Amino acid sequence: MSNLDAAFSALADPTRRAILARLALGEATVMELAEPFEMTQPAISRHIKVLEGAGLILRRVEGTKRPCRLAPAAVAEIDQWLGMLRHALSANYNRLDDVLAEMKTQE
């Protein structure tokens, strides 16, 4: 997945985040994913197509079923991007700690 914009756009919807949370527990069919929602199977299928288009899930053909699973590479790429932000925030907090410590010694 090279398009973080598509991934974050897909993640903006709470239903799609719930679907991903369910898939974190393991592979599931569209019907299994649709169970907890009060929406039609075609509506769930549209959400799945968005997630698949963003590269967040993978589907395979198993007879008449289309089991879905998380795409590990996509999740790793998002985690890597968020890791960069965590590192930058940590550096900012460390600089703030240094400034506060210096102000305290000057008092």
PDB file of C-alpha atoms in Angstrom:
ATOM      1  CA  MET A   1       0.000   0.000   0.000  1.00  0.00           C
ATOM      2  CA  SER A   2       1.633   3.204  -1.101  1.00  0.00           C
ATOM      3  CA  ASN A   3      -1.310   5.519  -0.555  1.00  0.00           C
ATOM      4  CA  LEU A   4      -1.727   6.532   3.070  1.00  0.00           C
ATOM      5  CA  ASP A   5      -4.426   9.023   2.059  1.00  0.00           C
ATOM      6  CA  ALA A   6      -6.683   6.204   0.866  1.00  0.00           C
ATOM      7  CA  ALA A   7      -6.007   4.215   4.021  1.00  0.00           C
ATOM      8  CA  PHE A   8      -6.809   7.092   6.356  1.00  0.00           C
ATOM      9  CA  SER A   9      -9.856   7.996   4.297  1.00  0.00           C
ATOM     10  CA  ALA A  10     -11.095   4.423   4.661  1.00  0.00           C
ATOM     11  CA  LEU A  11     -10.365   4.527   8.390  1.00  0.00           C
ATOM     12  CA  ALA A  12     -12.456   7.685   8.795  1.00  0.00           C
ATOM     13  CA  ASP A  13     -15.655   5.627   8.833  1.00  0.00           C
ATOM     14  CA  PRO A  14     -16.577   3.923  12.147  1.00  0.00           C
ATOM     15  CA  THR A  15     -18.144   0.919  10.400  1.00  0.00           C
ATOM     16  CA  ARG A  16     -14.935   0.261   8.476  1.00  0.00           C
ATOM     17  CA  ARG A  17     -12.875   0.611  11.668  1.00  0.00           C
ATOM     18  CA  ALA A  18     -15.198  -1.923  13.332  1.00  0.00           C
ATOM     19  CA  ILE A  19     -14.739  -4.297  10.398  1.00  0.00           C
ATOM     20  CA  LEU A  20     -10.956  -4.001  10.724  1.00  0.00           C
ATOM     21  CA  ALA A  21     -11.194  -4.582  14.482  1.00  0.00           C
ATOM     22  CA  ARG A  22     -13.158  -7.770  13.792  1.00  0.00           C
ATOM     23  CA  LEU A  23     -10.593  -8.886  11.209  1.00  0.00           C
ATOM     24  CA  ALA A  24      -7.848  -8.360  13.781  1.00  0.00           C
ATOM     25  CA  LEU A  25      -9.346 -11.423  15.508  1.00  0.00           C
ATOM     26  CA  GLY A  26      -9.004 -13.505  12.345  1.00  0.00           C
ATOM     27  CA  GLU A  27     -10.340 -14.113   8.875  1.00  0.00           C
ATOM     28  CA  ALA A  28     -14.104 -13.700   8.321  1.00  0.00           C
ATOM     29  CA  THR A  29     -16.616 -13.904   5.497  1.00  0.00           C
ATOM     30  CA  VAL A  30     -18.733 -10.953   4.391  1.00  0.00           C
ATOM     31  CA  MET A  31     -21.773 -12.486   6.100  1.00  0.00           C
ATOM     32  CA  GLU A  32     -19.850 -12.895   9.360  1.00  0.00           C
ATOM     33  CA  LEU A  33     -18.679  -9.292   9.129  1.00  0.00           C
ATOM     34  CA  ALA A  34     -22.244  -8.102   8.475  1.00  0.00           C
ATOM     35  CA  GLU A  35     -23.755  -9.835  11.548  1.00  0.00           C
ATOM     36  CA  PRO A  36     -23.237  -7.108  14.183  1.00  0.00           C
ATOM     37  CA  PHE A  37     -24.441  -4.271  11.938  1.00  0.00           C
ATOM     38  CA  GLU A  38     -27.958  -3.150  11.193  1.00  0.00           C
ATOM     39  CA  MET A  39     -27.287  -2.746   7.496  1.00  0.00           C
ATOM     40  CA  THR A  40     -27.684  -4.844   4.415  1.00  0.00           C
ATOM     41  CA  GLN A  41     -25.071  -7.223   3.102  1.00  0.00           C
ATOM     42  CA  PRO A  42     -24.597  -5.029  -0.022  1.00  0.00           C
ATOM     43  CA  ALA A  43     -23.858  -2.046   2.242  1.00  0.00           C
ATOM     44  CA  ILE A  44     -21.230  -4.066   4.130  1.00  0.00           C
ATOM     45  CA  SER A  45     -19.821  -5.214   0.776  1.00  0.00           C
ATOM     46  CA  ARG A  46     -19.367  -1.572  -0.247  1.00  0.00           C
ATOM     47  CA  HIS A  47     -17.430  -0.909   2.967  1.00  0.00           C
ATOM     48  CA  ILE A  48     -15.286  -3.966   2.285  1.00  0.00           C
ATOM     49  CA  LYS A  49     -14.574  -2.759  -1.255  1.00  0.00           C
ATOM     50  CA  VAL A  50     -13.370   0.572   0.150  1.00  0.00           C
ATOM     51  CA  LEU A  51     -11.092  -1.224   2.620  1.00  0.00           C
ATOM     52  CA  GLU A  52      -9.809  -3.509  -0.122  1.00  0.00           C
ATOM     53  CA  GLY A  53      -9.241  -0.575  -2.471  1.00  0.00           C
ATOM     54  CA  ALA A  54      -7.221   1.169   0.241  1.00  0.00           C
ATOM     55  CA  GLY A  55      -5.109  -1.967   0.572  1.00  0.00           C
ATOM     56  CA  LEU A  56      -6.151  -2.583   4.190  1.00  0.00           C
ATOM     57  CA  ILE A  57      -7.718  -5.996   3.627  1.00  0.00           C
ATOM     58  CA  LEU A  58      -7.206  -8.941   1.314  1.00  0.00           C
ATOM     59  CA  ARG A  59      -9.884 -11.279  -0.024  1.00  0.00           C
ATOM     60  CA  ARG A  60      -9.580 -14.718  -1.522  1.00  0.00           C
ATOM     61  CA  VAL A  61     -12.018 -16.967  -3.330  1.00  0.00           C
ATOM     62  CA  GLU A  62     -13.088 -20.116  -1.519  1.00  0.00           C
ATOM     63  CA  GLY A  63     -15.961 -21.628  -3.486  1.00  0.00           C
ATOM     64  CA  THR A  64     -18.870 -19.225  -3.118  1.00  0.00           C
ATOM     65  CA  LYS A  65     -17.297 -17.494  -0.103  1.00  0.00           C
ATOM     66  CA  ARG A  66     -14.888 -14.557  -0.168  1.00  0.00           C
ATOM     67  CA  PRO A  67     -13.070 -14.614   3.196  1.00  0.00           C
ATOM     68  CA  CYS A  68     -11.417 -11.340   4.208  1.00  0.00           C
ATOM     69  CA  ARG A  69      -8.303 -10.778   6.296  1.00  0.00           C
ATOM     70  CA  LEU A  70      -6.124  -7.866   7.307  1.00  0.00           C
ATOM     71  CA  ALA A  71      -3.300  -6.887   4.973  1.00  0.00           C
ATOM     72  CA  PRO A  72      -0.254  -6.979   7.276  1.00  0.00           C
ATOM     73  CA  ALA A  73       1.878  -4.807   4.992  1.00  0.00           C
ATOM     74  CA  ALA A  74      -0.718  -2.028   5.026  1.00  0.00           C
ATOM     75  CA  VAL A  75      -0.999  -2.074   8.796  1.00  0.00           C
ATOM     76  CA  ALA A  76       2.806  -2.055   9.076  1.00  0.00           C
ATOM     77  CA  GLU A  77       3.039   0.947   6.742  1.00  0.00           C
ATOM     78  CA  ILE A  78       0.506   2.904   8.799  1.00  0.00           C
ATOM     79  CA  ASP A  79       2.352   1.935  11.985  1.00  0.00           C
ATOM     80  CA  GLN A  80       5.654   3.077  10.453  1.00  0.00           C
ATOM     81  CA  TRP A  81       4.155   6.461   9.537  1.00  0.00           C
ATOM     82  CA  LEU A  82       2.661   6.847  13.024  1.00  0.00           C
ATOM     83  CA  GLY A  83       6.021   5.798  14.494  1.00  0.00           C
ATOM     84  CA  MET A  84       7.638   8.720  12.710  1.00  0.00           C
ATOM     85  CA  LEU A  85       5.095  11.038  14.350  1.00  0.00           C
ATOM     86  CA  ARG A  86       5.647   9.438  17.766  1.00  0.00           C
ATOM     87  CA  HIS A  87       9.384   9.973  17.379  1.00  0.00           C
ATOM     88  CA  ALA A  88       8.899  13.639  16.418  1.00  0.00           C
ATOM     89  CA  LEU A  89       6.564  14.239  19.376  1.00  0.00           C
ATOM     90  CA  SER A  90       8.980  12.546  21.737  1.00  0.00           C
ATOM     91  CA  ALA A  91      11.800  14.787  20.500  1.00  0.00           C
ATOM     92  CA  ASN A  92       9.588  17.854  21.040  1.00  0.00           C
ATOM     93  CA  TYR A  93       8.747  16.764  24.588  1.00  0.00           C
ATOM     94  CA  ASN A  94      12.423  16.122  25.316  1.00  0.00           C
ATOM     95  CA  ARG A  95      13.280  19.654  24.155  1.00  0.00           C
ATOM     96  CA  LEU A  96      10.486  21.044  26.328  1.00  0.00           C
ATOM     97  CA  ASP A  97      11.824  19.090  29.311  1.00  0.00           C
ATOM     98  CA  ASP A  98      15.282  20.593  28.677  1.00  0.00           C
ATOM     99  CA  VAL A  99      13.879  24.143  28.504  1.00  0.00           C
ATOM    100  CA  LEU A 100      11.841  23.650  31.692  1.00  0.00           C
ATOM    101  CA  ALA A 101      14.842  22.168  33.511  1.00  0.00           C
ATOM    102  CA  GLU A 102      16.982  25.124  32.423  1.00  0.00           C
ATOM    103  CA  MET A 103      14.305  27.604  33.587  1.00  0.00           C
ATOM    104  CA  LYS A 104      14.146  25.837  36.941  1.00  0.00           C
ATOM    105  CA  THR A 105      17.924  26.099  37.462  1.00  0.00           C
ATOM    106  CA  GLN A 106      17.849  29.817  36.622  1.00  0.00           C
ATOM    107  CA  GLU A 107      15.330  30.529  39.397  1.00  0.00           C
TER     108      GLU A 107
END
